[in-house]
Amino acid sequence: MEPDYIPTRDEQGWYERAVQHFLGREDISGRNKELVTTYLRDAGLGKTVRGRMKTKIGYSRRVSYINSLVSVIEFTKKDLDTLLQADMEAFIEALENGRIRSRKHFLRSQGYFRNGAPLSPRYIVDMKLNIRRYYKYLLGNGQSYPSLVDWFDLSCRPKQTPSLTEDEVQQLVDPLRPHRDRVVEAVPDERYIVLGAQAPHPQPRGFAGVGV
């Protein structure tokens, strides 16, 4: 039987560097390091997901677990197995209100952010999913979500795109008008300007056709 997950060397190296960086941080308690690395090991062995065919968690997802759990640790300044409901509610409120930022300071499409770039709605939902999975493993025996996290809102509102004004639409259409006119002139009969229709081949002038 072929394995269901074959990591690349880049993925594995990225994961190993992330773990070493995490373990090297002096501001994270030994207890939290033990909790997180045990979870990462069990995730790689397939011990964190029950009742499903694919249970092994890949390297990229485990790096995502590290980032999400470190955000909780940094905000609450507590060990993960000692968090109270009030701690988790305060964290989620900060996450939703933009007070928890990315470690990246530059986004190509938005520029530089001195205090870290804002998190996207999709990334916020992904963080909440990671945290729920962790506490399902830690407190729910991998089978049920504990009350600490079962209330998370996992909906993701699509980004609102402003509609174009009539003048903006006209500015888009005007440059195309000459091309449209040339297309119309090239078609012998305007009745055939429909999708998928084929215009008859124009006959040479003076050709009356052959009777049958």
JSON list of C-alpha atoms in Angstrom, two decimals:
[
{"chain": "A", "resi": 1, "resn": "MET", "atom": "CA", "xyz": [0.00, 0.00, 0.00]},
{"chain": "A", "resi": 2, "resn": "GLU", "atom": "CA", "xyz": [1.37, 3.40, -0.99]},
{"chain": "A", "resi": 3, "resn": "PRO", "atom": "CA", "xyz": [1.66, 6.06, 1.75]},
{"chain": "A", "resi": 4, "resn": "ASP", "atom": "CA", "xyz": [-1.08, 8.72, 1.68]},
{"chain": "A", "resi": 5, "resn": "TYR", "atom": "CA", "xyz": [1.36, 11.55, 2.35]},
{"chain": "A", "resi": 6, "resn": "ILE", "atom": "CA", "xyz": [4.85, 11.95, 0.91]},
{"chain": "A", "resi": 7, "resn": "PRO", "atom": "CA", "xyz": [6.55, 15.15, 2.18]},
{"chain": "A", "resi": 8, "resn": "THR", "atom": "CA", "xyz": [9.13, 17.04, 0.18]},
{"chain": "A", "resi": 9, "resn": "ARG", "atom": "CA", "xyz": [12.53, 17.87, 1.70]},
{"chain": "A", "resi": 10, "resn": "ASP", "atom": "CA", "xyz": [11.57, 21.54, 1.71]},
{"chain": "A", "resi": 11, "resn": "GLU", "atom": "CA", "xyz": [8.46, 20.87, 3.80]},
{"chain": "A", "resi": 12, "resn": "GLN", "atom": "CA", "xyz": [10.32, 18.71, 6.27]},
{"chain": "A", "resi": 13, "resn": "GLY", "atom": "CA", "xyz": [13.19, 21.18, 6.61]},
{"chain": "A", "resi": 14, "resn": "TRP", "atom": "CA", "xyz": [10.78, 24.07, 7.09]},
{"chain": "A", "resi": 15, "resn": "TYR", "atom": "CA", "xyz": [8.99, 22.15, 9.83]},
{"chain": "A", "resi": 16, "resn": "GLU", "atom": "CA", "xyz": [12.20, 21.15, 11.61]},
{"chain": "A", "resi": 17, "resn": "ARG", "atom": "CA", "xyz": [13.46, 24.75, 11.59]},
{"chain": "A", "resi": 18, "resn": "ALA", "atom": "CA", "xyz": [10.13, 25.96, 12.99]},
{"chain": "A", "resi": 19, "resn": "VAL", "atom": "CA", "xyz": [10.31, 23.42, 15.83]},
{"chain": "A", "resi": 20, "resn": "GLN", "atom": "CA", "xyz": [13.90, 24.35, 16.67]},
{"chain": "A", "resi": 21, "resn": "HIS", "atom": "CA", "xyz": [13.03, 28.04, 16.70]},
{"chain": "A", "resi": 22, "resn": "PHE", "atom": "CA", "xyz": [10.07, 27.32, 19.00]},
{"chain": "A", "resi": 23, "resn": "LEU", "atom": "CA", "xyz": [12.16, 25.25, 21.40]},
{"chain": "A", "resi": 24, "resn": "GLY", "atom": "CA", "xyz": [14.86, 27.92, 21.46]},
{"chain": "A", "resi": 25, "resn": "ARG", "atom": "CA", "xyz": [12.55, 30.68, 22.67]},
{"chain": "A", "resi": 26, "resn": "GLU", "atom": "CA", "xyz": [13.31, 31.61, 26.27]},
{"chain": "A", "resi": 27, "resn": "ASP", "atom": "CA", "xyz": [9.99, 33.43, 26.73]},
{"chain": "A", "resi": 28, "resn": "ILE", "atom": "CA", "xyz": [8.01, 30.19, 26.35]},
{"chain": "A", "resi": 29, "resn": "SER", "atom": "CA", "xyz": [7.72, 27.95, 29.40]},
{"chain": "A", "resi": 30, "resn": "GLY", "atom": "CA", "xyz": [9.04, 24.40, 29.50]},
{"chain": "A", "resi": 31, "resn": "ARG", "atom": "CA", "xyz": [5.51, 23.14, 30.09]},
{"chain": "A", "resi": 32, "resn": "ASN", "atom": "CA", "xyz": [4.21, 24.78, 26.91]},
{"chain": "A", "resi": 33, "resn": "LYS", "atom": "CA", "xyz": [7.14, 23.41, 24.93]},
{"chain": "A", "resi": 34, "resn": "GLU", "atom": "CA", "xyz": [6.30, 19.93, 26.21]},
{"chain": "A", "resi": 35, "resn": "LEU", "atom": "CA", "xyz": [2.59, 20.30, 25.40]},
{"chain": "A", "resi": 36, "resn": "VAL", "atom": "CA", "xyz": [3.15, 21.59, 21.87]},
{"chain": "A", "resi": 37, "resn": "THR", "atom": "CA", "xyz": [5.91, 19.17, 20.85]},
{"chain": "A", "resi": 38, "resn": "THR", "atom": "CA", "xyz": [3.92, 16.20, 22.17]},
{"chain": "A", "resi": 39, "resn": "TYR", "atom": "CA", "xyz": [0.95, 17.34, 20.09]},
{"chain": "A", "resi": 40, "resn": "LEU", "atom": "CA", "xyz": [3.12, 17.78, 16.98]},
{"chain": "A", "resi": 41, "resn": "ARG", "atom": "CA", "xyz": [4.59, 14.31, 17.41]},
{"chain": "A", "resi": 42, "resn": "ASP", "atom": "CA", "xyz": [1.17, 12.70, 17.86]},
{"chain": "A", "resi": 43, "resn": "ALA", "atom": "CA", "xyz": [-0.16, 14.64, 14.85]},
{"chain": "A", "resi": 44, "resn": "GLY", "atom": "CA", "xyz": [2.66, 13.23, 12.70]},
{"chain": "A", "resi": 45, "resn": "LEU", "atom": "CA", "xyz": [1.86, 9.71, 13.94]},
{"chain": "A", "resi": 46, "resn": "GLY", "atom": "CA", "xyz": [-1.85, 10.06, 13.23]},
{"chain": "A", "resi": 47, "resn": "LYS", "atom": "CA", "xyz": [-2.96, 9.99, 16.86]},
{"chain": "A", "resi": 48, "resn": "THR", "atom": "CA", "xyz": [-4.83, 13.30, 16.90]},
{"chain": "A", "resi": 49, "resn": "VAL", "atom": "CA", "xyz": [-7.67, 12.50, 14.49]},
{"chain": "A", "resi": 50, "resn": "ARG", "atom": "CA", "xyz": [-10.07, 9.67, 15.25]},
{"chain": "A", "resi": 51, "resn": "GLY", "atom": "CA", "xyz": [-12.59, 7.91, 13.05]},
{"chain": "A", "resi": 52, "resn": "ARG", "atom": "CA", "xyz": [-11.26, 9.12, 9.69]},
{"chain": "A", "resi": 53, "resn": "MET", "atom": "CA", "xyz": [-9.27, 7.37, 6.98]},
{"chain": "A", "resi": 54, "resn": "LYS", "atom": "CA", "xyz": [-6.45, 9.92, 6.72]},
{"chain": "A", "resi": 55, "resn": "THR", "atom": "CA", "xyz": [-5.11, 10.69, 10.17]},
{"chain": "A", "resi": 56, "resn": "LYS", "atom": "CA", "xyz": [-1.49, 11.74, 9.64]},
{"chain": "A", "resi": 57, "resn": "ILE", "atom": "CA", "xyz": [-0.97, 15.50, 9.67]},
{"chain": "A", "resi": 58, "resn": "GLY", "atom": "CA", "xyz": [1.58, 16.87, 7.20]},
{"chain": "A", "resi": 59, "resn": "TYR", "atom": "CA", "xyz": [4.52, 19.13, 7.93]},
{"chain": "A", "resi": 60, "resn": "SER", "atom": "CA", "xyz": [2.93, 22.33, 6.56]},
{"chain": "A", "resi": 61, "resn": "ARG", "atom": "CA", "xyz": [-0.16, 21.95, 8.71]},
{"chain": "A", "resi": 62, "resn": "ARG", "atom": "CA", "xyz": [1.97, 21.26, 11.78]},
{"chain": "A", "resi": 63, "resn": "VAL", "atom": "CA", "xyz": [3.88, 24.51, 11.20]},
{"chain": "A", "resi": 64, "resn": "SER", "atom": "CA", "xyz": [0.49, 26.22, 11.13]},
{"chain": "A", "resi": 65, "resn": "TYR", "atom": "CA", "xyz": [-0.30, 24.56, 14.48]},
{"chain": "A", "resi": 66, "resn": "ILE", "atom": "CA", "xyz": [2.88, 26.02, 15.98]},
{"chain": "A", "resi": 67, "resn": "ASN", "atom": "CA", "xyz": [2.04, 29.54, 14.80]},
{"chain": "A", "resi": 68, "resn": "SER", "atom": "CA", "xyz": [-1.53, 29.41, 16.11]},
{"chain": "A", "resi": 69, "resn": "LEU", "atom": "CA", "xyz": [-0.62, 27.98, 19.52]},
{"chain": "A", "resi": 70, "resn": "VAL", "atom": "CA", "xyz": [2.27, 30.41, 19.97]},
{"chain": "A", "resi": 71, "resn": "SER", "atom": "CA", "xyz": [-0.19, 33.27, 19.39]},
{"chain": "A", "resi": 72, "resn": "VAL", "atom": "CA", "xyz": [-2.34, 31.93, 22.24]},
{"chain": "A", "resi": 73, "resn": "ILE", "atom": "CA", "xyz": [0.72, 31.53, 24.50]},
{"chain": "A", "resi": 74, "resn": "GLU", "atom": "CA", "xyz": [2.01, 35.04, 23.76]},
{"chain": "A", "resi": 75, "resn": "PHE", "atom": "CA", "xyz": [-1.36, 36.66, 24.40]},
{"chain": "A", "resi": 76, "resn": "THR", "atom": "CA", "xyz": [-2.44, 34.79, 27.53]},
{"chain": "A", "resi": 77, "resn": "LYS", "atom": "CA", "xyz": [1.05, 34.31, 29.02]},
{"chain": "A", "resi": 78, "resn": "LYS", "atom": "CA", "xyz": [-0.19, 31.01, 30.48]},
{"chain": "A", "resi": 79, "resn": "ASP", "atom": "CA", "xyz": [0.40, 27.32, 29.96]},
{"chain": "A", "resi": 80, "resn": "LEU", "atom": "CA", "xyz": [-2.03, 25.90, 27.41]},
{"chain": "A", "resi": 81, "resn": "ASP", "atom": "CA", "xyz": [-3.47, 23.34, 29.84]},
{"chain": "A", "resi": 82, "resn": "THR", "atom": "CA", "xyz": [-4.35, 26.01, 32.41]},
{"chain": "A", "resi": 83, "resn": "LEU", "atom": "CA", "xyz": [-6.44, 28.38, 30.25]},
{"chain": "A", "resi": 84, "resn": "LEU", "atom": "CA", "xyz": [-9.85, 29.39, 31.57]},
{"chain": "A", "resi": 85, "resn": "GLN", "atom": "CA", "xyz": [-12.92, 30.35, 29.56]},
{"chain": "A", "resi": 86, "resn": "ALA", "atom": "CA", "xyz": [-12.24, 34.04, 30.23]},
{"chain": "A", "resi": 87, "resn": "ASP", "atom": "CA", "xyz": [-8.70, 33.67, 28.85]},
{"chain": "A", "resi": 88, "resn": "MET", "atom": "CA", "xyz": [-9.92, 32.12, 25.62]},
{"chain": "A", "resi": 89, "resn": "GLU", "atom": "CA", "xyz": [-12.71, 34.66, 25.19]},
{"chain": "A", "resi": 90, "resn": "ALA", "atom": "CA", "xyz": [-10.22, 37.52, 25.64]},
{"chain": "A", "resi": 91, "resn": "PHE", "atom": "CA", "xyz": [-7.91, 35.96, 23.04]},
{"chain": "A", "resi": 92, "resn": "ILE", "atom": "CA", "xyz": [-10.66, 35.47, 20.46]},
{"chain": "A", "resi": 93, "resn": "GLU", "atom": "CA", "xyz": [-11.92, 39.01, 21.04]},
{"chain": "A", "resi": 94, "resn": "ALA", "atom": "CA", "xyz": [-8.42, 40.37, 20.42]},
{"chain": "A", "resi": 95, "resn": "LEU", "atom": "CA", "xyz": [-8.08, 38.17, 17.33]},
{"chain": "A", "resi": 96, "resn": "GLU", "atom": "CA", "xyz": [-11.39, 39.37, 15.88]},
{"chain": "A", "resi": 97, "resn": "ASN", "atom": "CA", "xyz": [-10.69, 43.03, 16.67]},
{"chain": "A", "resi": 98, "resn": "GLY", "atom": "CA", "xyz": [-7.30, 43.12, 14.94]},
{"chain": "A", "resi": 99, "resn": "ARG", "atom": "CA", "xyz": [-5.17, 43.40, 18.09]},
{"chain": "A", "resi": 100, "resn": "ILE", "atom": "CA", "xyz": [-3.30, 40.22, 17.20]},
{"chain": "A", "resi": 101, "resn": "ARG", "atom": "CA", "xyz": [-1.13, 40.88, 14.16]},
{"chain": "A", "resi": 102, "resn": "SER", "atom": "CA", "xyz": [1.02, 38.93, 11.78]},
{"chain": "A", "resi": 103, "resn": "ARG", "atom": "CA", "xyz": [4.75, 38.63, 12.38]},
{"chain": "A", "resi": 104, "resn": "LYS", "atom": "CA", "xyz": [5.18, 39.88, 8.83]},
{"chain": "A", "resi": 105, "resn": "HIS", "atom": "CA", "xyz": [5.63, 43.63, 8.52]},
{"chain": "A", "resi": 106, "resn": "PHE", "atom": "CA", "xyz": [5.41, 43.95, 4.74]},
{"chain": "A", "resi": 107, "resn": "LEU", "atom": "CA", "xyz": [2.66, 42.84, 2.36]},
{"chain": "A", "resi": 108, "resn": "ARG", "atom": "CA", "xyz": [3.30, 43.31, -1.33]},
{"chain": "A", "resi": 109, "resn": "SER", "atom": "CA", "xyz": [-0.21, 44.57, -2.04]},
{"chain": "A", "resi": 110, "resn": "GLN", "atom": "CA", "xyz": [-0.57, 46.80, 1.06]},
{"chain": "A", "resi": 111, "resn": "GLY", "atom": "CA", "xyz": [2.88, 48.05, 2.05]},
{"chain": "A", "resi": 112, "resn": "TYR", "atom": "CA", "xyz": [4.73, 48.20, 5.37]},
{"chain": "A", "resi": 113, "resn": "PHE", "atom": "CA", "xyz": [3.14, 47.82, 8.81]},
{"chain": "A", "resi": 114, "resn": "ARG", "atom": "CA", "xyz": [5.21, 48.88, 11.80]},
{"chain": "A", "resi": 115, "resn": "ASN", "atom": "CA", "xyz": [3.28, 46.72, 14.30]},
{"chain": "A", "resi": 116, "resn": "GLY", "atom": "CA", "xyz": [2.79, 43.74, 12.01]},
{"chain": "A", "resi": 117, "resn": "ALA", "atom": "CA", "xyz": [0.44, 43.21, 9.10]},
{"chain": "A", "resi": 118, "resn": "PRO", "atom": "CA", "xyz": [-3.28, 42.62, 9.75]},
{"chain": "A", "resi": 119, "resn": "LEU", "atom": "CA", "xyz": [-4.55, 39.05, 9.55]},
{"chain": "A", "resi": 120, "resn": "SER", "atom": "CA", "xyz": [-6.96, 38.16, 6.77]},
{"chain": "A", "resi": 121, "resn": "PRO", "atom": "CA", "xyz": [-10.46, 36.82, 7.66]},
{"chain": "A", "resi": 122, "resn": "ARG", "atom": "CA", "xyz": [-9.53, 33.44, 6.17]},
{"chain": "A", "resi": 123, "resn": "TYR", "atom": "CA", "xyz": [-6.33, 33.25, 8.25]},
{"chain": "A", "resi": 124, "resn": "ILE", "atom": "CA", "xyz": [-8.26, 34.12, 11.42]},
{"chain": "A", "resi": 125, "resn": "VAL", "atom": "CA", "xyz": [-10.67, 31.25, 10.78]},
{"chain": "A", "resi": 126, "resn": "ASP", "atom": "CA", "xyz": [-7.72, 28.93, 10.12]},
{"chain": "A", "resi": 127, "resn": "MET", "atom": "CA", "xyz": [-6.19, 29.91, 13.47]},
{"chain": "A", "resi": 128, "resn": "LYS", "atom": "CA", "xyz": [-9.44, 29.19, 15.27]},
{"chain": "A", "resi": 129, "resn": "LEU", "atom": "CA", "xyz": [-9.69, 25.81, 13.56]},
{"chain": "A", "resi": 130, "resn": "ASN", "atom": "CA", "xyz": [-6.15, 24.94, 14.68]},
{"chain": "A", "resi": 131, "resn": "ILE", "atom": "CA", "xyz": [-6.89, 25.94, 18.26]},
{"chain": "A", "resi": 132, "resn": "ARG", "atom": "CA", "xyz": [-10.13, 23.96, 18.32]},
{"chain": "A", "resi": 133, "resn": "ARG", "atom": "CA", "xyz": [-8.32, 20.88, 17.00]},
{"chain": "A", "resi": 134, "resn": "TYR", "atom": "CA", "xyz": [-5.67, 21.20, 19.68]},
{"chain": "A", "resi": 135, "resn": "TYR", "atom": "CA", "xyz": [-8.11, 21.37, 22.55]},
{"chain": "A", "resi": 136, "resn": "LYS", "atom": "CA", "xyz": [-10.18, 18.57, 21.07]},
{"chain": "A", "resi": 137, "resn": "TYR", "atom": "CA", "xyz": [-6.99, 16.51, 21.33]},
{"chain": "A", "resi": 138, "resn": "LEU", "atom": "CA", "xyz": [-5.94, 17.84, 24.75]},
{"chain": "A", "resi": 139, "resn": "LEU", "atom": "CA", "xyz": [-9.28, 17.93, 26.57]},
{"chain": "A", "resi": 140, "resn": "GLY", "atom": "CA", "xyz": [-11.67, 15.93, 24.36]},
{"chain": "A", "resi": 141, "resn": "ASN", "atom": "CA", "xyz": [-9.64, 12.75, 23.76]},
{"chain": "A", "resi": 142, "resn": "GLY", "atom": "CA", "xyz": [-9.62, 13.57, 20.05]},
{"chain": "A", "resi": 143, "resn": "GLN", "atom": "CA", "xyz": [-13.38, 12.93, 19.82]},
{"chain": "A", "resi": 144, "resn": "SER", "atom": "CA", "xyz": [-15.30, 15.99, 21.03]},
{"chain": "A", "resi": 145, "resn": "TYR", "atom": "CA", "xyz": [-14.72, 19.72, 21.33]},
{"chain": "A", "resi": 146, "resn": "PRO", "atom": "CA", "xyz": [-14.59, 20.94, 24.95]},
{"chain": "A", "resi": 147, "resn": "SER", "atom": "CA", "xyz": [-16.62, 23.93, 26.11]},
{"chain": "A", "resi": 148, "resn": "LEU", "atom": "CA", "xyz": [-13.43, 26.01, 26.07]},
{"chain": "A", "resi": 149, "resn": "VAL", "atom": "CA", "xyz": [-13.54, 26.14, 22.25]},
{"chain": "A", "resi": 150, "resn": "ASP", "atom": "CA", "xyz": [-16.83, 24.68, 20.99]},
{"chain": "A", "resi": 151, "resn": "TRP", "atom": "CA", "xyz": [-18.40, 28.15, 20.70]},
{"chain": "A", "resi": 152, "resn": "PHE", "atom": "CA", "xyz": [-15.93, 29.53, 18.12]},
{"chain": "A", "resi": 153, "resn": "ASP", "atom": "CA", "xyz": [-17.52, 31.26, 15.13]},
{"chain": "A", "resi": 154, "resn": "LEU", "atom": "CA", "xyz": [-15.87, 29.71, 12.08]},
{"chain": "A", "resi": 155, "resn": "SER", "atom": "CA", "xyz": [-17.73, 31.65, 9.40]},
{"chain": "A", "resi": 156, "resn": "CYS", "atom": "CA", "xyz": [-15.69, 33.75, 7.00]},
{"chain": "A", "resi": 157, "resn": "ARG", "atom": "CA", "xyz": [-17.34, 36.81, 5.51]},
{"chain": "A", "resi": 158, "resn": "PRO", "atom": "CA", "xyz": [-16.24, 37.43, 1.91]},
{"chain": "A", "resi": 159, "resn": "LYS", "atom": "CA", "xyz": [-14.37, 40.65, 1.30]},
{"chain": "A", "resi": 160, "resn": "GLN", "atom": "CA", "xyz": [-16.73, 43.39, 0.11]},
{"chain": "A", "resi": 161, "resn": "THR", "atom": "CA", "xyz": [-15.81, 44.62, -3.36]},
{"chain": "A", "resi": 162, "resn": "PRO", "atom": "CA", "xyz": [-17.14, 48.10, -4.16]},
{"chain": "A", "resi": 163, "resn": "SER", "atom": "CA", "xyz": [-19.32, 48.25, -7.29]},
{"chain": "A", "resi": 164, "resn": "LEU", "atom": "CA", "xyz": [-18.33, 50.44, -10.25]},
{"chain": "A", "resi": 165, "resn": "THR", "atom": "CA", "xyz": [-20.12, 53.71, -10.92]},
{"chain": "A", "resi": 166, "resn": "GLU", "atom": "CA", "xyz": [-21.76, 54.42, -14.29]},
{"chain": "A", "resi": 167, "resn": "ASP", "atom": "CA", "xyz": [-18.89, 56.75, -15.25]},
{"chain": "A", "resi": 168, "resn": "GLU", "atom": "CA", "xyz": [-16.28, 54.06, -14.38]},
{"chain": "A", "resi": 169, "resn": "VAL", "atom": "CA", "xyz": [-18.13, 51.50, -16.51]},
{"chain": "A", "resi": 170, "resn": "GLN", "atom": "CA", "xyz": [-18.24, 53.99, -19.40]},
{"chain": "A", "resi": 171, "resn": "GLN", "atom": "CA", "xyz": [-14.46, 54.55, -19.09]},
{"chain": "A", "resi": 172, "resn": "LEU", "atom": "CA", "xyz": [-13.95, 50.81, -19.48]},
{"chain": "A", "resi": 173, "resn": "VAL", "atom": "CA", "xyz": [-16.31, 50.50, -22.44]},
{"chain": "A", "resi": 174, "resn": "ASP", "atom": "CA", "xyz": [-15.22, 53.52, -24.52]},
{"chain": "A", "resi": 175, "resn": "PRO", "atom": "CA", "xyz": [-11.75, 52.20, -25.49]},
{"chain": "A", "resi": 176, "resn": "LEU", "atom": "CA", "xyz": [-13.40, 49.01, -26.80]},
{"chain": "A", "resi": 177, "resn": "ARG", "atom": "CA", "xyz": [-15.92, 50.78, -29.04]},
{"chain": "A", "resi": 178, "resn": "PRO", "atom": "CA", "xyz": [-13.65, 51.03, -32.17]},
{"chain": "A", "resi": 179, "resn": "HIS", "atom": "CA", "xyz": [-12.84, 47.32, -31.93]},
{"chain": "A", "resi": 180, "resn": "ARG", "atom": "CA", "xyz": [-16.53, 46.48, -31.67]},
{"chain": "A", "resi": 181, "resn": "ASP", "atom": "CA", "xyz": [-17.32, 48.56, -34.76]},
{"chain": "A", "resi": 182, "resn": "ARG", "atom": "CA", "xyz": [-14.63, 46.78, -36.78]},
{"chain": "A", "resi": 183, "resn": "VAL", "atom": "CA", "xyz": [-16.03, 43.39, -35.76]},
{"chain": "A", "resi": 184, "resn": "VAL", "atom": "CA", "xyz": [-19.53, 44.42, -36.86]},
{"chain": "A", "resi": 185, "resn": "GLU", "atom": "CA", "xyz": [-18.23, 45.66, -40.22]},
{"chain": "A", "resi": 186, "resn": "ALA", "atom": "CA", "xyz": [-16.39, 42.38, -40.83]},
{"chain": "A", "resi": 187, "resn": "VAL", "atom": "CA", "xyz": [-19.57, 40.28, -40.47]},
{"chain": "A", "resi": 188, "resn": "PRO", "atom": "CA", "xyz": [-21.72, 40.30, -43.65]},
{"chain": "A", "resi": 189, "resn": "ASP", "atom": "CA", "xyz": [-25.06, 40.01, -41.87]},
{"chain": "A", "resi": 190, "resn": "GLU", "atom": "CA", "xyz": [-25.76, 41.37, -38.39]},
{"chain": "A", "resi": 191, "resn": "ARG", "atom": "CA", "xyz": [-28.24, 38.54, -37.82]},
{"chain": "A", "resi": 192, "resn": "TYR", "atom": "CA", "xyz": [-25.26, 36.22, -37.31]},
{"chain": "A", "resi": 193, "resn": "ILE", "atom": "CA", "xyz": [-23.65, 38.21, -34.50]},
{"chain": "A", "resi": 194, "resn": "VAL", "atom": "CA", "xyz": [-24.58, 35.66, -31.86]},
{"chain": "A", "resi": 195, "resn": "LEU", "atom": "CA", "xyz": [-22.45, 33.25, -29.89]},
{"chain": "A", "resi": 196, "resn": "GLY", "atom": "CA", "xyz": [-21.74, 30.10, -31.88]},
{"chain": "A", "resi": 197, "resn": "ALA", "atom": "CA", "xyz": [-23.46, 31.22, -35.10]},
{"chain": "A", "resi": 198, "resn": "GLN", "atom": "CA", "xyz": [-21.65, 31.04, -38.43]},
{"chain": "A", "resi": 199, "resn": "ALA", "atom": "CA", "xyz": [-22.17, 33.63, -41.10]},
{"chain": "A", "resi": 200, "resn": "PRO", "atom": "CA", "xyz": [-22.51, 32.45, -44.73]},
{"chain": "A", "resi": 201, "resn": "HIS", "atom": "CA", "xyz": [-19.43, 32.88, -46.88]},
{"chain": "A", "resi": 202, "resn": "PRO", "atom": "CA", "xyz": [-19.82, 36.00, -49.05]},
{"chain": "A", "resi": 203, "resn": "GLN", "atom": "CA", "xyz": [-20.16, 35.20, -52.74]},
{"chain": "A", "resi": 204, "resn": "PRO", "atom": "CA", "xyz": [-18.17, 37.04, -55.44]},
{"chain": "A", "resi": 205, "resn": "ARG", "atom": "CA", "xyz": [-20.00, 39.90, -57.09]},
{"chain": "A", "resi": 206, "resn": "GLY", "atom": "CA", "xyz": [-21.88, 38.87, -60.21]},
{"chain": "A", "resi": 207, "resn": "PHE", "atom": "CA", "xyz": [-22.15, 35.23, -59.15]},
{"chain": "A", "resi": 208, "resn": "ALA", "atom": "CA", "xyz": [-25.78, 34.12, -59.38]},
{"chain": "A", "resi": 209, "resn": "GLY", "atom": "CA", "xyz": [-25.27, 30.52, -58.38]},
{"chain": "A", "resi": 210, "resn": "VAL", "atom": "CA", "xyz": [-25.99, 27.33, -60.27]},
{"chain": "A", "resi": 211, "resn": "GLY", "atom": "CA", "xyz": [-29.56, 26.16, -60.64]},
{"chain": "A", "resi": 212, "resn": "VAL", "atom": "CA", "xyz": [-30.54, 22.57, -60.01]}
]
